[in-house]
CSV table of C-alpha atoms in Angstrom, one decimal:
chain,number,residue,atom,x,y,z
A,170,MET,CA,-66.8,-53.9,-21.6
A,171,MET,CA,-63.9,-52.1,-20.0
A,172,MET,CA,-61.8,-49.6,-21.7
A,173,ASP,CA,-58.0,-48.9,-21.6
A,174,PHE,CA,-57.3,-45.7,-20.1
A,175,GLU,CA,-53.7,-44.2,-19.3
A,176,VAL,CA,-53.3,-43.6,-15.8
A,177,GLN,CA,-51.9,-40.0,-14.8
A,178,PRO,CA,-48.8,-40.1,-12.4
A,179,LEU,CA,-49.3,-38.5,-9.1
A,180,CYS,CA,-45.8,-37.3,-9.0
A,181,THR,CA,-42.2,-38.1,-10.5
A,182,GLU,CA,-39.0,-38.5,-8.5
A,183,SER,CA,-35.3,-38.6,-9.3
A,184,TYR,CA,-32.2,-39.5,-7.4
A,185,GLY,CA,-29.4,-36.9,-8.4
A,186,SER,CA,-29.0,-37.0,-12.1
A,187,ARG,CA,-30.6,-40.3,-12.6
A,188,SER,CA,-33.7,-40.8,-14.8
A,189,ALA,CA,-36.9,-39.9,-13.3
A,190,GLN,CA,-39.5,-42.5,-12.4
A,191,HIS,CA,-43.3,-41.9,-11.9
A,192,TYR,CA,-45.7,-43.1,-9.0
A,193,GLN,CA,-49.3,-43.8,-10.2
A,194,PRO,CA,-52.2,-44.8,-8.1
A,195,LEU,CA,-53.6,-48.4,-8.1
A,196,PRO,CA,-57.2,-49.4,-7.9
A,197,ASP,CA,-56.5,-50.7,-4.5
A,198,GLY,CA,-55.0,-47.2,-3.4
A,199,SER,CA,-51.6,-48.4,-3.4
A,200,LEU,CA,-48.8,-46.7,-5.1
A,201,ASN,CA,-47.1,-48.1,-8.4
A,202,CYS,CA,-43.5,-47.2,-9.2
A,203,VAL,CA,-43.0,-47.1,-13.1
A,204,PRO,CA,-39.3,-46.1,-14.3
A,205,ASP,CA,-38.9,-44.0,-17.5
A,206,ARG,CA,-37.2,-47.1,-19.1
A,207,PRO,CA,-37.9,-50.3,-17.7
A,208,GLU,CA,-35.5,-52.1,-20.0
A,209,ASP,CA,-32.6,-50.5,-18.8
A,210,GLN,CA,-33.1,-51.4,-15.0
A,211,ALA,CA,-30.4,-54.2,-15.0
A,212,TYR,CA,-27.9,-51.6,-16.7
A,213,ARG,CA,-28.7,-49.0,-14.5
A,214,SER,CA,-28.3,-51.1,-11.5
A,215,LEU,CA,-24.8,-51.9,-12.1
A,216,ARG,CA,-23.9,-48.5,-13.2
A,217,ASP,CA,-25.6,-46.9,-10.0
A,218,ILE,CA,-23.7,-49.5,-7.8
A,219,PHE,CA,-20.4,-48.5,-9.6
A,220,THR,CA,-21.5,-44.7,-9.1
A,221,SER,CA,-22.3,-45.0,-5.3
A,222,VAL,CA,-19.0,-47.0,-4.8
A,223,PHE,CA,-16.6,-44.9,-6.5
A,224,LEU,CA,-17.9,-41.4,-7.2
A,225,PRO,CA,-19.1,-38.7,-4.9
A,226,GLN,CA,-22.9,-38.8,-3.9
A,227,GLY,CA,-24.8,-36.5,-6.2
A,228,TYR,CA,-22.2,-37.0,-9.0
A,229,PRO,CA,-22.0,-34.9,-11.4
A,230,LYS,CA,-23.7,-31.9,-9.9
A,231,SER,CA,-21.7,-32.2,-6.7
A,232,VAL,CA,-18.5,-31.8,-8.0
A,233,SER,CA,-16.8,-29.4,-10.6
A,234,PRO,CA,-16.8,-29.6,-14.3
A,235,ASP,CA,-13.5,-30.8,-14.7
A,236,TYR,CA,-13.9,-33.9,-12.2
A,237,LEU,CA,-14.3,-36.7,-14.7
A,238,ALA,CA,-11.7,-35.7,-17.1
A,239,TYR,CA,-9.2,-35.2,-14.1
A,240,GLN,CA,-10.1,-38.4,-12.5
A,241,VAL,CA,-9.7,-40.4,-15.8
A,242,TRP,CA,-6.2,-39.2,-16.3
A,243,ASP,CA,-5.2,-39.7,-12.6
A,244,THR,CA,-6.5,-43.1,-12.7
A,245,VAL,CA,-4.0,-43.8,-15.9
A,246,GLN,CA,-1.1,-42.2,-14.1
A,247,ALA,CA,-1.8,-44.0,-10.7
A,248,PHE,CA,-1.9,-47.4,-12.6
A,249,ALA,CA,1.5,-46.5,-14.3
A,250,SER,CA,3.0,-45.5,-10.9
A,251,SER,CA,1.8,-48.6,-9.3
A,252,ILE,CA,3.8,-50.9,-11.9
A,253,THR,CA,7.1,-48.6,-11.8
A,254,GLY,CA,6.8,-48.8,-7.8
A,255,THR,CA,6.5,-52.7,-8.2
A,256,LEU,CA,9.7,-52.7,-10.3
A,257,ALA,CA,11.3,-50.3,-7.6
A,258,THR,CA,10.3,-52.6,-4.7
A,259,GLN,CA,11.6,-55.7,-6.2
A,260,ALA,CA,15.2,-53.6,-6.8
A,261,MET,CA,15.2,-52.3,-3.3
A,262,LEU,CA,14.6,-55.9,-1.9
A,263,LYS,CA,17.4,-57.4,-4.1
A,264,GLY,CA,19.7,-54.4,-3.0
A,265,VAL,CA,19.0,-55.1,0.8
A,266,GLY,CA,19.9,-58.7,0.3
A,267,VAL,CA,16.9,-60.8,0.0
A,268,GLY,CA,17.9,-64.0,-1.6
A,269,ASP,CA,21.5,-63.2,-1.0
A,270,GLU,CA,22.9,-65.7,1.6
A,271,THR,CA,25.9,-63.4,2.4
A,272,SER,CA,23.6,-60.6,3.5
A,273,THR,CA,22.4,-59.9,7.1
A,274,VAL,CA,19.2,-59.0,8.6
A,275,THR,CA,21.0,-56.0,10.6
A,276,ALA,CA,22.5,-54.5,7.5
A,277,ALA,CA,19.2,-54.6,5.7
A,278,THR,CA,17.6,-53.2,8.8
A,279,VAL,CA,20.1,-50.5,9.3
A,280,THR,CA,19.7,-49.4,5.6
A,281,TRP,CA,15.7,-49.4,5.7
A,282,ILE,CA,16.0,-47.3,9.0
A,283,LEU,CA,18.3,-44.7,7.5
A,284,LYS,CA,16.0,-44.5,4.5
A,285,ASP,CA,13.0,-43.9,6.4
A,286,GLY,CA,14.9,-41.3,8.7
A,287,THR,CA,16.2,-39.4,6.0
A,288,GLY,CA,12.8,-39.2,4.5
A,289,MET,CA,11.3,-37.9,7.5
A,290,LEU,CA,13.7,-35.2,7.9
A,291,GLY,CA,13.0,-34.2,4.1
A,292,ARG,CA,9.2,-34.2,4.9
A,293,ILE,CA,9.9,-31.6,7.8
A,294,LEU,CA,12.1,-29.5,5.7
A,295,PHE,CA,10.2,-29.3,2.8
A,296,ALA,CA,6.8,-28.5,4.5
A,297,TRP,CA,8.6,-25.8,6.5
A,298,SER,CA,10.1,-24.3,3.3
A,299,LYS,CA,7.2,-24.5,0.7
A,300,GLY,CA,4.1,-25.5,2.9
A,301,SER,CA,2.5,-22.0,2.3
A,302,LYS,CA,3.0,-21.9,-1.3
A,303,LEU,CA,1.4,-25.2,-2.0
A,304,ASP,CA,-2.2,-24.0,-2.3
A,305,CYS,CA,-1.1,-21.1,-4.7
A,306,ASP,CA,0.3,-23.1,-7.5
A,307,ALA,CA,-1.1,-26.5,-6.8
A,308,LYS,CA,-1.0,-27.4,-10.3
A,309,GLN,CA,3.0,-26.9,-10.8
A,310,TRP,CA,3.6,-28.6,-7.4
A,311,ARG,CA,1.3,-31.4,-8.3
A,312,LEU,CA,3.5,-32.2,-11.6
A,313,PHE,CA,6.4,-31.5,-9.8
A,314,ALA,CA,5.5,-34.1,-7.2
A,315,ASP,CA,5.1,-36.7,-10.0
A,316,VAL,CA,8.1,-35.9,-11.8
A,317,LEU,CA,10.2,-36.2,-8.6
A,318,ASN,CA,8.5,-39.5,-7.8
A,319,ASP,CA,9.8,-41.0,-11.2
A,320,VAL,CA,13.2,-39.7,-10.4
A,321,ALA,CA,12.9,-41.5,-6.9
A,322,ILE,CA,11.8,-44.9,-8.4
A,323,PHE,CA,14.7,-44.7,-11.0
A,324,MET,CA,17.1,-44.4,-8.5
A,325,GLU,CA,15.7,-47.3,-6.5
A,326,ILE,CA,15.6,-49.3,-9.5
A,327,VAL,CA,19.4,-48.9,-10.4
A,328,ALA,CA,20.8,-48.6,-6.9
A,329,PRO,CA,21.6,-52.4,-6.9
A,330,ALA,CA,23.8,-51.8,-9.6
A,331,PHE,CA,26.2,-49.6,-7.5
A,332,PRO,CA,26.5,-51.6,-4.2
A,333,ALA,CA,29.0,-49.3,-2.7
A,334,CYS,CA,26.5,-46.4,-2.9
A,335,PHE,CA,23.5,-48.3,-2.3
A,336,THR,CA,22.6,-46.7,1.0
A,337,LEU,CA,23.3,-43.3,-0.2
A,338,ILE,CA,21.3,-43.7,-3.2
A,339,VAL,CA,18.3,-45.1,-1.4
A,340,CYS,CA,18.5,-42.5,1.5
A,341,THR,CA,18.3,-40.0,-1.4
A,342,SER,CA,15.3,-41.7,-2.9
A,343,GLY,CA,13.6,-41.7,0.3
A,344,PHE,CA,14.1,-38.3,1.0
A,345,PHE,CA,12.7,-37.4,-2.4
A,346,LYS,CA,9.8,-39.7,-2.0
A,347,CYS,CA,8.9,-38.0,1.4
A,348,ILE,CA,8.8,-34.6,-0.4
A,349,VAL,CA,6.4,-36.1,-3.1
A,350,GLY,CA,4.1,-37.3,-0.2
A,351,VAL,CA,3.9,-33.7,1.2
A,352,ALA,CA,3.5,-31.9,-2.2
A,353,GLY,CA,1.4,-34.8,-3.6
A,354,GLY,CA,-0.9,-35.0,-0.6
A,355,ALA,CA,-1.2,-31.1,0.1
A,356,THR,CA,-2.1,-30.4,-3.6
A,357,ARG,CA,-4.6,-33.3,-3.7
A,358,ALA,CA,-6.3,-31.7,-0.8
A,359,ALA,CA,-6.4,-28.2,-2.8
A,360,LEU,CA,-7.8,-30.1,-5.8
A,361,THR,CA,-10.3,-31.7,-3.7
A,362,MET,CA,-11.5,-28.4,-2.2
A,363,HIS,CA,-11.8,-27.2,-5.9
A,364,GLN,CA,-13.7,-30.2,-7.1
A,365,ALA,CA,-16.0,-30.3,-4.0
A,366,ARG,CA,-19.2,-28.1,-4.7
A,367,ARG,CA,-21.7,-28.9,-2.2
A,368,ASN,CA,-19.4,-28.8,1.1
A,369,ASN,CA,-18.5,-32.3,0.3
A,370,MET,CA,-15.0,-32.4,0.4
A,371,ALA,CA,-14.6,-35.4,2.8
A,372,ASP,CA,-16.9,-37.5,0.3
A,373,VAL,CA,-14.8,-36.4,-2.7
A,374,SER,CA,-11.6,-37.2,-0.9
A,375,ALA,CA,-12.9,-40.6,0.4
A,376,LYS,CA,-14.2,-41.5,-3.2
A,377,ASP,CA,-10.7,-40.5,-4.8
A,378,GLY,CA,-9.3,-42.9,-2.3
A,379,SER,CA,-11.5,-45.6,-3.3
A,380,GLN,CA,-10.7,-45.2,-7.1
A,381,GLU,CA,-7.0,-45.2,-6.2
A,382,THR,CA,-7.3,-48.3,-4.1
A,383,LEU,CA,-9.0,-49.9,-7.0
A,384,VAL,CA,-6.2,-48.8,-9.5
A,385,ASN,CA,-3.6,-50.0,-7.2
A,386,LEU,CA,-5.3,-53.4,-6.9
A,387,ALA,CA,-5.5,-53.6,-10.6
A,388,GLY,CA,-1.8,-52.6,-10.7
A,389,LEU,CA,-1.1,-55.2,-8.2
A,390,LEU,CA,-2.7,-58.0,-10.2
A,391,PHE,CA,-0.7,-56.9,-13.4
A,392,SER,CA,2.4,-57.1,-11.2
A,393,LEU,CA,1.9,-60.4,-10.2
A,394,LEU,CA,2.2,-61.5,-13.8
A,395,LEU,CA,5.0,-59.1,-14.4
A,396,ILE,CA,7.4,-59.7,-11.8
A,397,PRO,CA,8.3,-63.3,-13.0
A,398,LEU,CA,9.2,-62.0,-16.4
A,399,VAL,CA,11.5,-59.1,-15.0
A,400,ALA,CA,13.0,-61.1,-12.1
A,401,ASP,CA,16.6,-61.5,-13.8
A,402,ASN,CA,16.1,-59.3,-16.9
A,403,LEU,CA,17.5,-56.0,-16.3
A,404,CYS,CA,17.0,-54.9,-20.1
A,405,LEU,CA,13.2,-55.4,-19.5
A,406,THR,CA,13.1,-53.8,-16.2
A,407,TYR,CA,14.5,-50.7,-17.6
A,408,SER,CA,12.2,-50.8,-20.6
A,409,LEU,CA,9.1,-51.4,-18.8
A,410,TYR,CA,10.2,-48.4,-16.4
A,411,GLY,CA,10.8,-46.3,-19.3
A,412,LEU,CA,7.5,-47.1,-21.0
A,413,PHE,CA,5.4,-46.7,-17.6
A,414,THR,CA,7.1,-43.5,-16.7
A,415,VAL,CA,6.5,-41.8,-20.1
A,416,LEU,CA,2.6,-42.9,-19.6
A,417,HIS,CA,2.7,-41.7,-16.4
A,418,LEU,CA,4.1,-38.3,-16.9
A,419,TYR,CA,1.8,-37.8,-20.1
A,420,ALA,CA,-1.2,-38.8,-18.0
A,421,ASN,CA,-0.2,-36.3,-15.0
A,422,TYR,CA,0.2,-33.5,-17.6
A,423,ARG,CA,-3.0,-34.4,-19.0
A,424,ALA,CA,-4.6,-34.4,-15.7
A,425,VAL,CA,-3.2,-31.2,-14.4
A,426,ARG,CA,-4.3,-29.4,-17.8
A,427,ALA,CA,-7.8,-30.8,-17.3
A,428,ILE,CA,-8.2,-28.5,-14.2
A,429,CYS,CA,-10.2,-25.5,-14.7
A,430,MET,CA,-9.8,-23.2,-11.4
A,431,GLU,CA,-11.7,-20.0,-10.8
A,432,THR,CA,-9.6,-18.7,-8.1
A,433,LEU,CA,-6.8,-16.4,-9.0
A,434,ASN,CA,-3.2,-17.0,-8.3
A,435,TRP,CA,-0.3,-14.9,-9.8
A,436,ALA,CA,0.0,-16.9,-13.2
A,437,ARG,CA,-3.7,-16.6,-14.0
A,438,LEU,CA,-4.1,-13.0,-12.8
A,439,ARG,CA,-1.2,-12.3,-14.9
A,440,LEU,CA,-2.9,-13.7,-18.0
A,441,VAL,CA,-6.4,-12.4,-17.2
A,442,LEU,CA,-4.9,-8.8,-16.8
A,443,CYS,CA,-3.0,-9.1,-20.0
A,444,HIS,CA,-6.0,-10.1,-22.1
A,445,PHE,CA,-8.1,-7.4,-20.4
A,446,LEU,CA,-5.5,-4.6,-21.6
A,447,ARG,CA,-5.2,-6.0,-25.0
A,448,TRP,CA,-9.0,-6.6,-25.8
A,449,GLU,CA,-10.9,-4.8,-23.0
A,450,LYS,CA,-12.4,-7.9,-22.0
A,451,VAL,CA,-11.8,-10.3,-19.1
A,452,PRO,CA,-11.4,-13.9,-20.1
A,453,ASP,CA,-13.3,-16.8,-18.6
A,454,PRO,CA,-11.5,-19.5,-16.5
A,455,ALA,CA,-11.9,-22.1,-19.4
A,456,LEU,CA,-10.1,-19.9,-21.8
A,457,VAL,CA,-7.2,-19.1,-19.2
A,458,ASN,CA,-6.4,-22.3,-17.2
A,459,PRO,CA,-5.2,-24.0,-20.6
A,460,GLN,CA,-2.7,-21.3,-20.9
A,461,GLU,CA,-1.3,-21.5,-17.2
A,462,PRO,CA,2.4,-22.3,-17.2
A,463,LEU,CA,3.2,-25.2,-15.4
A,464,LEU,CA,7.1,-24.3,-14.9
A,465,PRO,CA,7.8,-22.3,-11.6
A,466,GLY,CA,9.0,-18.9,-12.4
A,467,PHE,CA,7.9,-18.8,-16.1
A,468,ARG,CA,7.2,-15.1,-17.6
A,469,GLN,CA,7.9,-13.6,-14.3
A,470,GLN,CA,9.9,-10.5,-14.9
A,471,LEU,CA,10.4,-9.0,-11.5
A,472,SER,CA,10.7,-10.5,-8.0
A,473,MET,CA,7.5,-9.9,-6.0
A,474,THR,CA,6.8,-9.9,-2.4
A,475,LEU,CA,3.2,-9.7,-1.3
A,476,GLY,CA,2.6,-8.5,2.3
A,477,ALA,CA,6.2,-7.2,2.9
A,478,PRO,CA,7.2,-5.8,6.2
A,479,LEU,CA,8.2,-2.3,6.4
A,480,HIS,CA,11.5,-2.2,7.6
A,481,THR,CA,12.6,-4.3,4.7
A,482,VAL,CA,11.6,-1.5,1.9
A,483,ALA,CA,12.0,1.9,3.9
A,484,SER,CA,14.6,3.3,5.7
A,485,SER,CA,13.4,6.7,6.2
A,486,VAL,CA,10.3,8.8,6.8
A,487,ALA,CA,10.8,10.2,3.4
A,488,ASP,CA,10.6,6.9,1.8
A,489,PHE,CA,7.4,5.9,3.7
A,490,GLN,CA,5.8,9.5,3.0
A,491,LYS,CA,6.7,9.1,-0.8
A,492,ALA,CA,4.7,5.7,-0.8
A,493,LEU,CA,2.0,7.1,0.8
A,494,GLU,CA,1.3,10.4,-1.5
A,495,GLY,CA,-1.6,10.2,-3.2
A,496,ASN,CA,-2.5,6.7,-2.1
A,497,SER,CA,-6.3,5.8,-1.5
A,498,THR,CA,-6.3,2.1,-1.4
A,499,ASN,CA,-5.2,-0.5,1.1
A,500,HIS,CA,-1.9,-1.4,-0.1
A,501,LEU,CA,1.5,0.4,-0.8
A,502,ILE,CA,4.0,-0.4,-3.4
A,503,PHE,CA,7.7,0.1,-3.2
A,504,PHE,CA,9.5,-0.5,-6.3
A,505,ASN,CA,13.3,-1.1,-6.7
A,506,ARG,CA,14.1,-1.0,-10.3
A,507,ALA,CA,17.8,-1.8,-9.8
A,508,ALA,CA,17.3,-4.6,-7.9
A,509,GLY,CA,14.2,-5.9,-9.9
A,510,THR,CA,12.0,-6.2,-7.2
A,511,ILE,CA,8.6,-4.9,-6.3
A,512,SER,CA,7.4,-5.2,-2.5
A,513,VAL,CA,3.8,-4.7,-1.7
A,514,LEU,CA,2.7,-3.5,2.1
A,515,LEU,CA,-0.9,-4.5,2.8
A,516,HIS,CA,-3.3,-2.5,5.2
A,517,ARG,CA,-4.4,-4.4,8.1
A,518,GLN,CA,-8.0,-4.1,7.0
A,519,ALA,CA,-7.2,-5.4,3.5
A,520,GLY,CA,-9.5,-8.0,2.1
A,521,SER,CA,-9.4,-10.2,-0.9
A,522,VAL,CA,-10.3,-7.7,-3.5
A,523,ASP,CA,-7.6,-5.4,-1.9
A,524,VAL,CA,-5.1,-8.0,-2.3
A,525,ILE,CA,-6.3,-8.5,-6.0
A,526,LYS,CA,-5.9,-5.0,-6.6
A,527,ALA,CA,-2.5,-4.8,-5.2
A,528,CYS,CA,-1.3,-7.5,-7.5
A,529,THR,CA,-3.0,-6.0,-10.5
A,530,HIS,CA,-0.8,-2.8,-9.5
A,531,THR,CA,2.4,-4.7,-9.5
A,532,LEU,CA,1.6,-6.9,-12.7
A,533,ILE,CA,0.8,-3.3,-14.6
A,534,LEU,CA,4.1,-2.2,-13.3
A,535,GLU,CA,5.8,-5.4,-14.7
A,536,ALA,CA,4.1,-4.9,-17.9
A,537,LEU,CA,5.5,-1.5,-18.5
A,538,LEU,CA,8.9,-3.2,-18.7
A,539,CYS,CA,7.8,-5.2,-21.8
A,540,PRO,CA,8.1,-3.8,-25.2
A,541,ASP,CA,4.3,-4.6,-26.3
A,542,VAL,CA,2.7,-2.2,-24.4
A,543,SER,CA,1.5,-0.6,-27.8
A,544,ALA,CA,-0.7,-3.7,-28.2
A,545,PHE,CA,-2.9,-2.9,-25.4
A,546,LEU,CA,-6.2,-1.0,-26.2
A,547,VAL,CA,-7.1,-0.1,-22.4
A,548,GLU,CA,-5.5,3.3,-21.6
A,549,ARG,CA,-2.7,2.8,-24.3
A,550,GLU,CA,-1.6,6.5,-24.3
A,551,SER,CA,-1.5,6.5,-20.5
A,552,LEU,CA,0.7,3.2,-20.5
A,553,LEU,CA,3.0,4.3,-23.3
A,554,ASP,CA,3.7,7.5,-21.3
A,555,LEU,CA,4.3,5.9,-18.1
A,556,GLN,CA,6.4,3.5,-20.0
A,557,HIS,CA,8.3,6.4,-21.6
A,558,LYS,CA,8.9,7.8,-18.1
A,559,LEU,CA,10.0,4.5,-16.4
A,560,HIS,CA,12.5,3.8,-18.8
A,561,GLU,CA,14.0,7.3,-19.5
A,562,GLY,CA,13.7,8.9,-15.9
A,563,PRO,CA,16.1,8.3,-13.1
A,564,CYS,CA,15.9,5.5,-10.8
A,565,ASN,CA,15.2,7.7,-7.6
A,566,LYS,CA,11.9,9.1,-9.4
A,567,ASP,CA,10.3,5.7,-9.7
A,568,TRP,CA,7.9,6.2,-7.0
A,569,VAL,CA,6.4,9.2,-9.2
A,570,THR,CA,5.7,6.7,-11.8
A,571,VAL,CA,4.1,4.1,-9.1
A,572,SER,CA,1.8,6.9,-8.0
A,573,GLU,CA,0.7,7.5,-11.5
A,574,ILE,CA,0.0,4.0,-12.0
A,575,HIS,CA,-2.1,4.2,-9.0
A,576,ARG,CA,-4.3,6.8,-10.3
A,577,LEU,CA,-4.3,4.6,-13.7
A,578,LEU,CA,-5.4,1.6,-11.7
A,579,ASN,CA,-8.2,3.9,-9.9
A,580,ARG,CA,-9.7,4.2,-13.5
A,581,ILE,CA,-9.7,0.8,-14.9
A,582,PHE,CA,-9.9,-1.6,-11.8
A,583,PRO,CA,-13.6,-1.1,-11.1
A,584,LYS,CA,-14.3,-2.2,-14.8
A,585,PHE,CA,-11.7,-5.0,-14.5
A,586,LEU,CA,-13.4,-6.3,-11.1
A,587,THR,CA,-16.8,-6.3,-12.5
A,588,GLY,CA,-15.5,-8.3,-15.7
A,589,LEU,CA,-13.9,-10.7,-13.3
A,590,THR,CA,-17.2,-11.5,-11.8
A,591,GLU,CA,-19.1,-11.7,-15.0
A,592,ALA,CA,-16.6,-14.1,-16.5
A,593,GLY,CA,-17.2,-16.5,-13.4
A,594,TRP,CA,-13.9,-15.7,-11.5
A,595,ILE,CA,-13.9,-16.2,-7.7
A,596,ILE,CA,-13.0,-12.7,-5.9
A,597,ASP,CA,-14.1,-13.3,-2.5
A,598,ARG,CA,-10.9,-15.5,-2.0
A,599,ASN,CA,-7.7,-15.7,-3.8
A,600,LEU,CA,-4.7,-17.8,-4.2
A,601,LEU,CA,-2.0,-15.1,-4.4
A,602,GLY,CA,-0.3,-16.2,-1.1
A,603,PRO,CA,0.4,-13.1,0.8
A,604,GLU,CA,2.7,-13.1,3.6
A,605,GLU,CA,1.3,-12.3,7.2
A,606,TRP,CA,2.7,-8.8,7.7
A,607,ARG,CA,0.0,-6.0,7.8
A,608,LEU,CA,0.4,-2.4,8.3
A,609,ASP,CA,-1.8,0.4,9.4
A,610,TRP,CA,-0.9,3.7,8.4
A,611,THR,CA,-4.1,5.5,9.2
A,612,VAL,CA,-3.3,5.5,13.1
A,613,PRO,CA,-4.8,8.6,14.4
A,614,LYS,CA,-2.3,11.1,16.3
A,615,LYS,CA,-2.8,11.5,19.8
A,616,LYS,CA,-3.6,15.0,21.1
A,617,ILE,CA,-0.9,16.7,23.2
A,618,LEU,CA,-2.2,18.4,26.1
């Protein structure tokens, strides 16, 4: 008489985040693989195929926690952009003379070459003027790129209605679209770097491309059904453009808002520092990111230059010596109240923490120009006293206030830095975007024989 008994597994195995499977020994000495839930094998197989094709290996542990929310909304915006792009393409082809017997191939070719040439020029100029800033404010530039893309598509749709200005309109549109290409591509790379958590930036980028291709294919199939309906119906064309543009902008806003970055830029550092001064506690990235402004220049009281050259801020030895007085850090502050500017000089040996400290120094100085300093809990009396000196004292004594802020900063910054680390902020690198100028004011004097 044989008795049933439960065979104990030799080991368990899993692939990433998938359910575990067990290995049991059989009487003949071979191994038997037993999944946790055999009835779900078909469903798991389809899901696993989809995951392996369109999601990075090791998902979700190999990417940032905000990956799925961002990709969902990014997929929606890509679909909407694909539809409006199709409407623009139809209008452009009509504008260059497709279907018009009076139009020539030469005229259409010249128009297209001018459009592409103008766009190439725009690509170079924009990359030159804003390329170094795209990493620092990736969210803002990502949203900017999508808004500008909708503007460019609108110009292409309405261009056939203005035959006399058609070439000018499409060249301007091409100029805008190439700016979109630079801003969109650069910010996509910055966000991919943020999302990749296992040195798998290439895999995340490749799978993002696969997702976008799938969405564009779906948009293409939808467009095949849509084009016959809008071919000779301008009212429907404009209505569909408006509908999908609203969807595109909303999805982009939600996608950008879903991003939770742990590196500090000016906007996030300003929010973190303000919260710290008010409540004596550093907020975590999940609390700060939804408050980050998406419009450039928002809430900025002063014009700040990080990593400025000495000749732009000091014209005499006395000015330089005033900045050095009482300084024990790797940065110097030059404040011009009349011009509303703050210039920060960085030492040659300044690292990421030194840059964060320098920016904290400037933001405290900026906070003193606001009337709500009394709401701060950290060093309230000292801040109120400094605010009084800043507002009541003459401009030529501002360097004294800057020096006193420096001493205040030395008291509070260690606690602030510890709070940043404990809250989950990354401090060994930052997105504060300093210029490349570095100064060494500790050069030893040569002895004169």
